[in-house]
PDB file of C-alpha atoms in Angstrom:
ATOM      1  CA  MET B 681       0.000   0.000   0.000  1.00  0.00           C
ATOM      2  CA  HIS B 682       2.808   2.364   0.967  1.00  0.00           C
ATOM      3  CA  HIS B 683       4.686   1.347  -2.167  1.00  0.00           C
ATOM      4  CA  ARG B 684       1.688   2.212  -4.330  1.00  0.00           C
ATOM      5  CA  ALA B 685       1.264   5.592  -2.619  1.00  0.00           C
ATOM      6  CA  ARG B 686       4.936   6.294  -3.153  1.00  0.00           C
ATOM      7  CA  LEU B 687       4.676   5.415  -6.843  1.00  0.00           C
ATOM      8  CA  THR B 688       1.613   7.671  -7.160  1.00  0.00           C
ATOM      9  CA  ARG B 689       3.482  10.511  -5.532  1.00  0.00           C
ATOM     10  CA  MET B 690       6.531   9.984  -7.723  1.00  0.00           C
ATOM     11  CA  GLY B 691       4.288   9.984 -10.784  1.00  0.00           C
ATOM     12  CA  ALA B 692       2.731  13.237  -9.624  1.00  0.00           C
ATOM     13  CA  LEU B 693       6.187  14.761  -9.157  1.00  0.00           C
ATOM     14  CA  LEU B 694       7.168  13.644 -12.661  1.00  0.00           C
ATOM     15  CA  CYS B 695       4.011  15.229 -14.067  1.00  0.00           C
ATOM     16  CA  GLY B 696       4.810  18.333 -12.068  1.00  0.00           C
ATOM     17  CA  ALA B 697       8.305  18.509 -13.513  1.00  0.00           C
ATOM     18  CA  LEU B 698       6.901  18.218 -17.039  1.00  0.00           C
ATOM     19  CA  ALA B 699       4.299  20.878 -16.270  1.00  0.00           C
ATOM     20  CA  CYS B 700       7.088  23.041 -14.916  1.00  0.00           C
ATOM     21  CA  LEU B 701       9.090  22.761 -18.146  1.00  0.00           C
ATOM     22  CA  LEU B 702       6.001  23.434 -20.254  1.00  0.00           C
ATOM     23  CA  SER B 703       5.086  26.449 -18.138  1.00  0.00           C
ATOM     24  CA  LEU B 704       8.578  27.920 -18.431  1.00  0.00           C
ATOM     25  CA  GLN B 705       8.519  27.332 -22.187  1.00  0.00           C
ATOM     26  CA  LEU B 706       5.169  29.097 -22.520  1.00  0.00           C
ATOM     27  CA  MET B 707       6.461  31.990 -20.447  1.00  0.00           C
ATOM     28  CA  GLY B 708       9.430  32.253 -22.775  1.00  0.00           C
ATOM     29  CA  LEU B 709       7.163  32.298 -25.819  1.00  0.00           C
ATOM     30  CA  ALA B 710       4.712  34.794 -24.324  1.00  0.00           C
ATOM     31  CA  SER B 711       4.892  38.144 -26.082  1.00  0.00           C
ATOM     32  CA  VAL B 712       5.101  40.298 -22.963  1.00  0.00           C
ATOM     33  CA  ASP B 713       6.170  43.817 -23.750  1.00  0.00           C
ATOM     34  CA  PRO B 714       8.307  45.269 -20.940  1.00  0.00           C
ATOM     35  CA  PRO B 715       7.303  48.621 -19.443  1.00  0.00           C
ATOM     36  CA  ARG B 716       8.426  51.451 -21.697  1.00  0.00           C
ATOM     37  CA  GLY B 717       8.624  54.539 -19.516  1.00  0.00           C
ATOM     38  CA  ALA B 718      10.659  56.435 -22.095  1.00  0.00           C
ATOM     39  CA  ARG B 719       7.970  56.010 -24.759  1.00  0.00           C
ATOM     40  CA  TRP B 720       5.287  57.119 -22.294  1.00  0.00           C
ATOM     41  CA  ALA B 721       7.256  60.248 -21.319  1.00  0.00           C
ATOM     42  CA  GLU B 722       7.938  61.110 -24.970  1.00  0.00           C
ATOM     43  CA  ALA B 723       4.262  60.663 -25.900  1.00  0.00           C
ATOM     44  CA  ARG B 724       3.168  62.719 -22.893  1.00  0.00           C
ATOM     45  CA  ALA B 725       5.524  65.539 -23.883  1.00  0.00           C
ATOM     46  CA  ARG B 726       4.180  65.454 -27.459  1.00  0.00           C
ATOM     47  CA  TRP B 727       0.603  65.699 -26.168  1.00  0.00           C
ATOM     48  CA  SER B 728       1.494  68.583 -23.836  1.00  0.00           C
ATOM     49  CA  ALA B 729       3.071  70.468 -26.746  1.00  0.00           C
ATOM     50  CA  ARG B 730       0.302  69.867 -29.300  1.00  0.00           C
ATOM     51  CA  ALA B 731      -2.842  69.155 -27.281  1.00  0.00           C
ATOM     52  CA  PRO B 732      -5.953  71.036 -28.367  1.00  0.00           C
ATOM     53  CA  ASP B 733      -7.667  72.868 -25.520  1.00  0.00           C
ATOM     54  CA  SER B 734     -10.974  71.281 -26.521  1.00  0.00           C
ATOM     55  CA  TYR B 735     -11.641  67.996 -28.262  1.00  0.00           C
ATOM     56  CA  TYR B 736     -14.210  65.304 -28.978  1.00  0.00           C
ATOM     57  CA  ILE B 737     -13.140  61.754 -28.109  1.00  0.00           C
ATOM     58  CA  ALA B 738     -14.785  58.385 -28.824  1.00  0.00           C
ATOM     59  CA  VAL B 739     -13.484  55.314 -26.995  1.00  0.00           C
ATOM     60  CA  ARG B 740     -14.284  51.594 -27.167  1.00  0.00           C
ATOM     61  CA  ILE B 741     -13.580  49.505 -24.042  1.00  0.00           C
ATOM     62  CA  GLU B 742     -13.514  45.719 -23.660  1.00  0.00           C
ATOM     63  CA  ALA B 743     -13.279  44.366 -20.094  1.00  0.00           C
ATOM     64  CA  LEU B 744     -14.675  41.478 -18.037  1.00  0.00           C
ATOM     65  CA  GLY B 745     -16.178  39.953 -21.176  1.00  0.00           C
ATOM     66  CA  ARG B 746     -18.177  43.092 -21.973  1.00  0.00           C
ATOM     67  CA  VAL B 747     -17.838  45.852 -24.551  1.00  0.00           C
ATOM     68  CA  CYS B 748     -18.883  49.439 -23.970  1.00  0.00           C
ATOM     69  CA  ALA B 749     -18.351  52.884 -25.495  1.00  0.00           C
ATOM     70  CA  GLN B 750     -17.835  56.489 -24.449  1.00  0.00           C
ATOM     71  CA  ARG B 751     -18.211  59.693 -26.439  1.00  0.00           C
ATOM     72  CA  LEU B 752     -17.147  62.853 -24.633  1.00  0.00           C
ATOM     73  CA  GLU B 753     -16.722  66.568 -25.213  1.00  0.00           C
ATOM     74  CA  VAL B 754     -13.656  67.709 -23.287  1.00  0.00           C
ATOM     75  CA  ARG B 755     -12.761  71.360 -22.703  1.00  0.00           C
ATOM     76  CA  GLY B 756      -9.763  72.556 -20.721  1.00  0.00           C
ATOM     77  CA  GLY B 757      -9.035  68.986 -19.612  1.00  0.00           C
ATOM     78  CA  TRP B 758     -12.519  68.546 -18.093  1.00  0.00           C
ATOM     79  CA  VAL B 759     -15.478  66.564 -19.382  1.00  0.00           C
ATOM     80  CA  ARG B 760     -17.925  69.210 -20.547  1.00  0.00           C
ATOM     81  CA  ARG B 761     -20.534  66.833 -21.949  1.00  0.00           C
ATOM     82  CA  VAL B 762     -21.049  63.073 -21.902  1.00  0.00           C
ATOM     83  CA  LEU B 763     -22.585  62.297 -25.279  1.00  0.00           C
ATOM     84  CA  GLU B 764     -22.605  58.533 -24.684  1.00  0.00           C
ATOM     85  CA  ASN B 765     -21.435  56.256 -21.874  1.00  0.00           C
ATOM     86  CA  THR B 766     -22.434  52.588 -21.728  1.00  0.00           C
ATOM     87  CA  CYS B 767     -19.629  51.705 -19.266  1.00  0.00           C
ATOM     88  CA  ASP B 768     -21.521  52.311 -16.010  1.00  0.00           C
ATOM     89  CA  THR B 769     -21.643  48.603 -15.128  1.00  0.00           C
ATOM     90  CA  LEU B 770     -17.845  48.340 -15.552  1.00  0.00           C
ATOM     91  CA  TRP B 771     -17.140  51.229 -13.168  1.00  0.00           C
ATOM     92  CA  ILE B 772     -14.905  52.946 -15.722  1.00  0.00           C
ATOM     93  CA  ASP B 773     -14.653  56.726 -15.374  1.00  0.00           C
ATOM     94  CA  PRO B 774     -14.941  58.907 -18.485  1.00  0.00           C
ATOM     95  CA  LEU B 775     -11.642  58.448 -20.322  1.00  0.00           C
ATOM     96  CA  THR B 776     -10.174  61.816 -21.181  1.00  0.00           C
ATOM     97  CA  VAL B 777      -6.651  61.829 -22.628  1.00  0.00           C
ATOM     98  CA  ASP B 778      -5.217  62.573 -19.162  1.00  0.00           C
ATOM     99  CA  ARG B 779      -7.001  59.495 -17.802  1.00  0.00           C
ATOM    100  CA  LEU B 780      -5.751  57.425 -20.735  1.00  0.00           C
ATOM    101  CA  PHE B 781      -2.171  58.391 -19.889  1.00  0.00           C
ATOM    102  CA  ALA B 782      -2.739  57.475 -16.223  1.00  0.00           C
ATOM    103  CA  LEU B 783      -4.303  54.140 -17.223  1.00  0.00           C
ATOM    104  CA  SER B 784      -1.480  53.250 -19.619  1.00  0.00           C
ATOM    105  CA  SER B 785       1.077  54.037 -16.906  1.00  0.00           C
ATOM    106  CA  ASP B 786      -0.800  51.802 -14.448  1.00  0.00           C
ATOM    107  CA  ILE B 787      -0.951  48.935 -16.965  1.00  0.00           C
ATOM    108  CA  GLU B 788       2.766  49.155 -17.708  1.00  0.00           C
ATOM    109  CA  SER B 789       3.724  49.266 -14.010  1.00  0.00           C
ATOM    110  CA  ILE B 790       1.865  46.060 -13.039  1.00  0.00           C
ATOM    111  CA  PRO B 791       4.367  43.207 -12.435  1.00  0.00           C
ATOM    112  CA  ALA B 792       4.667  40.717 -15.303  1.00  0.00           C
ATOM    113  CA  SER B 793       3.402  37.959 -12.972  1.00  0.00           C
ATOM    114  CA  ARG B 794       1.435  37.940  -9.699  1.00  0.00           C
ATOM    115  CA  CYS B 795       0.747  35.151  -7.223  1.00  0.00           C
ATOM    116  CA  VAL B 796      -2.604  33.335  -7.336  1.00  0.00           C
ATOM    117  CA  PRO B 797      -4.737  32.871  -5.288  1.00  0.00           C
ATOM    118  CA  SER B 798      -2.861  35.230  -2.910  1.00  0.00           C
ATOM    119  CA  PRO B 799       0.684  36.509  -2.216  1.00  0.00           C
ATOM    120  CA  HIS B 800       0.894  34.058   0.732  1.00  0.00           C
ATOM    121  CA  ASP B 801      -0.394  31.025  -1.183  1.00  0.00           C
ATOM    122  CA  CYS B 802       1.321  30.900  -4.542  1.00  0.00           C
ATOM    123  CA  PRO B 803       1.167  27.581  -6.441  1.00  0.00           C
ATOM    124  CA  CYS B 804      -0.130  29.494  -9.484  1.00  0.00           C
ATOM    125  CA  GLN B 805       0.573  32.866 -11.059  1.00  0.00           C
ATOM    126  CA  ARG B 806      -1.278  35.297 -13.292  1.00  0.00           C
ATOM    127  CA  VAL B 807       1.011  36.158 -16.210  1.00  0.00           C
ATOM    128  CA  PHE B 808       0.713  38.821 -18.894  1.00  0.00           C
ATOM    129  CA  THR B 809       0.701  37.123 -22.294  1.00  0.00           C
ATOM    130  CA  LEU B 810       0.377  40.482 -24.036  1.00  0.00           C
ATOM    131  CA  ARG B 811       0.787  44.034 -22.797  1.00  0.00           C
ATOM    132  CA  ARG B 812       1.035  46.890 -25.271  1.00  0.00           C
ATOM    133  CA  VAL B 813       0.352  50.616 -25.446  1.00  0.00           C
ATOM    134  CA  GLU B 814       0.195  52.380 -28.802  1.00  0.00           C
ATOM    135  CA  TYR B 815       0.519  56.147 -29.117  1.00  0.00           C
ATOM    136  CA  ASP B 816      -0.875  58.484 -31.756  1.00  0.00           C
ATOM    137  CA  ALA B 817       1.883  59.598 -34.140  1.00  0.00           C
ATOM    138  CA  GLU B 818       0.653  63.215 -34.382  1.00  0.00           C
ATOM    139  CA  TYR B 819      -0.652  64.151 -30.924  1.00  0.00           C
ATOM    140  CA  GLY B 820       0.954  61.482 -28.743  1.00  0.00           C
ATOM    141  CA  PHE B 821      -2.160  60.349 -26.834  1.00  0.00           C
ATOM    142  CA  PRO B 822      -2.545  56.603 -26.060  1.00  0.00           C
ATOM    143  CA  SER B 823      -4.556  55.371 -29.034  1.00  0.00           C
ATOM    144  CA  ALA B 824      -4.733  51.738 -27.829  1.00  0.00           C
ATOM    145  CA  ILE B 825      -4.121  50.008 -24.502  1.00  0.00           C
ATOM    146  CA  ILE B 826      -4.082  46.213 -24.752  1.00  0.00           C
ATOM    147  CA  ALA B 827      -3.599  43.702 -21.935  1.00  0.00           C
ATOM    148  CA  ARG B 828      -4.045  39.911 -21.965  1.00  0.00           C
ATOM    149  CA  SER B 829      -3.296  37.612 -19.036  1.00  0.00           C
ATOM    150  CA  GLU B 830      -3.872  34.048 -17.888  1.00  0.00           C
ATOM    151  CA  VAL B 831      -3.172  31.811 -14.886  1.00  0.00           C
ATOM    152  CA  GLN B 832      -0.248  29.366 -15.145  1.00  0.00           C
ATOM    153  CA  PHE B 833       1.703  27.033 -12.860  1.00  0.00           C
ATOM    154  CA  HIS B 834       4.315  28.745 -10.683  1.00  0.00           C
ATOM    155  CA  PRO B 835       7.164  26.207 -10.492  1.00  0.00           C
ATOM    156  CA  MET B 836       9.621  28.829  -9.222  1.00  0.00           C
ATOM    157  CA  ARG B 837       7.738  28.995  -5.908  1.00  0.00           C
ATOM    158  CA  ARG B 838       8.005  26.479  -3.092  1.00  0.00           C
ATOM    159  CA  ASP B 839       4.199  26.527  -2.732  1.00  0.00           C
ATOM    160  CA  PHE B 840       3.859  24.759  -6.087  1.00  0.00           C
ATOM    161  CA  TRP B 841       6.068  21.832  -5.041  1.00  0.00           C
ATOM    162  CA  GLU B 842       4.543  21.602  -1.546  1.00  0.00           C
ATOM    163  CA  TYR B 843       1.092  21.370  -3.105  1.00  0.00           C
ATOM    164  CA  LEU B 844       2.300  18.725  -5.539  1.00  0.00           C
ATOM    165  CA  TRP B 845       3.849  16.630  -2.722  1.00  0.00           C
ATOM    166  CA  THR B 846       1.030  16.904  -0.204  1.00  0.00           C
ATOM    167  CA  GLU B 847      -1.897  16.644  -2.623  1.00  0.00           C
ATOM    168  CA  GLY B 848      -0.288  14.134  -4.990  1.00  0.00           C
ATOM    169  CA  GLY B 849      -1.358  16.153  -8.022  1.00  0.00           C
ATOM    170  CA  LEU B 850      -1.045  19.449  -9.799  1.00  0.00           C
ATOM    171  CA  PRO B 851      -2.711  22.615  -8.449  1.00  0.00           C
ATOM    172  CA  ALA B 852      -5.847  23.743 -10.252  1.00  0.00           C
ATOM    173  CA  CYS B 853      -4.261  26.593 -12.206  1.00  0.00           C
ATOM    174  CA  GLN B 854      -7.101  27.211 -14.638  1.00  0.00           C
ATOM    175  CA  PRO B 855      -6.241  29.459 -17.610  1.00  0.00           C
ATOM    176  CA  ALA B 856      -8.773  32.090 -16.378  1.00  0.00           C
ATOM    177  CA  ARG B 857      -7.930  34.347 -19.304  1.00  0.00           C
ATOM    178  CA  ARG B 858      -8.585  38.068 -19.031  1.00  0.00           C
ATOM    179  CA  ARG B 859      -8.854  40.559 -21.878  1.00  0.00           C
ATOM    180  CA  PHE B 860      -8.688  44.318 -21.465  1.00  0.00           C
ATOM    181  CA  THR B 861      -8.661  46.684 -24.437  1.00  0.00           C
ATOM    182  CA  VAL B 862      -9.126  50.418 -24.735  1.00  0.00           C
ATOM    183  CA  GLN B 863      -9.215  51.814 -28.256  1.00  0.00           C
ATOM    184  CA  VAL B 864      -9.603  55.454 -29.223  1.00  0.00           C
ATOM    185  CA  LEU B 865     -11.913  55.456 -32.232  1.00  0.00           C
ATOM    186  CA  ALA B 866     -11.751  59.213 -32.828  1.00  0.00           C
ATOM    187  CA  LEU B 867     -10.188  62.336 -31.360  1.00  0.00           C
ATOM    188  CA  THR B 868     -11.226  65.577 -33.026  1.00  0.00           C
ATOM    189  CA  PRO B 869     -10.077  69.070 -31.957  1.00  0.00           C
ATOM    190  CA  LEU B 870     -12.995  71.421 -31.310  1.00  0.00           C
ATOM    191  CA  PRO B 871     -13.128  75.190 -31.913  1.00  0.00           C
ATOM    192  CA  PRO B 872     -13.305  77.436 -28.842  1.00  0.00           C
ATOM    193  CA  GLU B 873     -16.785  78.259 -27.591  1.00  0.00           C
ATOM    194  CA  SER B 874     -18.214  81.709 -28.146  1.00  0.00           C
ATOM    195  CA  PRO B 875     -19.893  83.529 -25.221  1.00  0.00           C
ATOM    196  CA  VAL B 876     -23.277  82.922 -26.883  1.00  0.00           C
ATOM    197  CA  GLN B 877     -22.643  79.175 -27.174  1.00  0.00           C
ATOM    198  CA  THR B 878     -21.470  79.012 -23.554  1.00  0.00           C
ATOM    199  CA  ALA B 879     -24.553  80.887 -22.326  1.00  0.00           C
ATOM    200  CA  GLU B 880     -26.838  78.615 -24.333  1.00  0.00           C
ATOM    201  CA  PHE B 881     -25.084  75.508 -23.024  1.00  0.00           C
ATOM    202  CA  ARG B 882     -25.379  76.647 -19.410  1.00  0.00           C
ATOM    203  CA  GLN B 883     -29.023  77.465 -19.932  1.00  0.00           C
ATOM    204  CA  VAL B 884     -29.717  73.940 -21.162  1.00  0.00           C
ATOM    205  CA  GLN B 885     -27.870  72.505 -18.167  1.00  0.00           C
TER     206      GLN B 885
END
């Protein structure tokens, strides 16, 4: 009986070693773009130099398996009018260009892998399989923010091997893929408002 249990455990360890090699290979193949602070700073400087005081922006967002859209009128860096916003259920604030820069910085600063299910229990890890920010060539604003991640085995952590030894099998590291995409569909500079237009707008409000 003990011999059979030992064989089972050895088989599990062998499977674990193979899973470990496969996981490391997949991590090597994953197209994870490293954070590019220099590109962000250059794009931010370009926007600061060329940014229109007022603009119309249309954004498409994909998150948590849902797709929503925002269309905003922005003046002096503030949202003057929300023309469309179907992102209420995703708790996403109106994405002005300033917010897009903040979001792209946050995405790039997240570690390439994080422990799952918690930092203190880490047989699995959530790994970026794709992380990319594209910037508009003329104005410099983030025109696309793309992030893809999934859960993989974490053979570099002791927790993985302890789980394998005690449980006699691999941890349940489900792929649990996540997709997050922000795409600017349009950004159009707007002419300054005349006093008459401003008065009319305030009257409507």
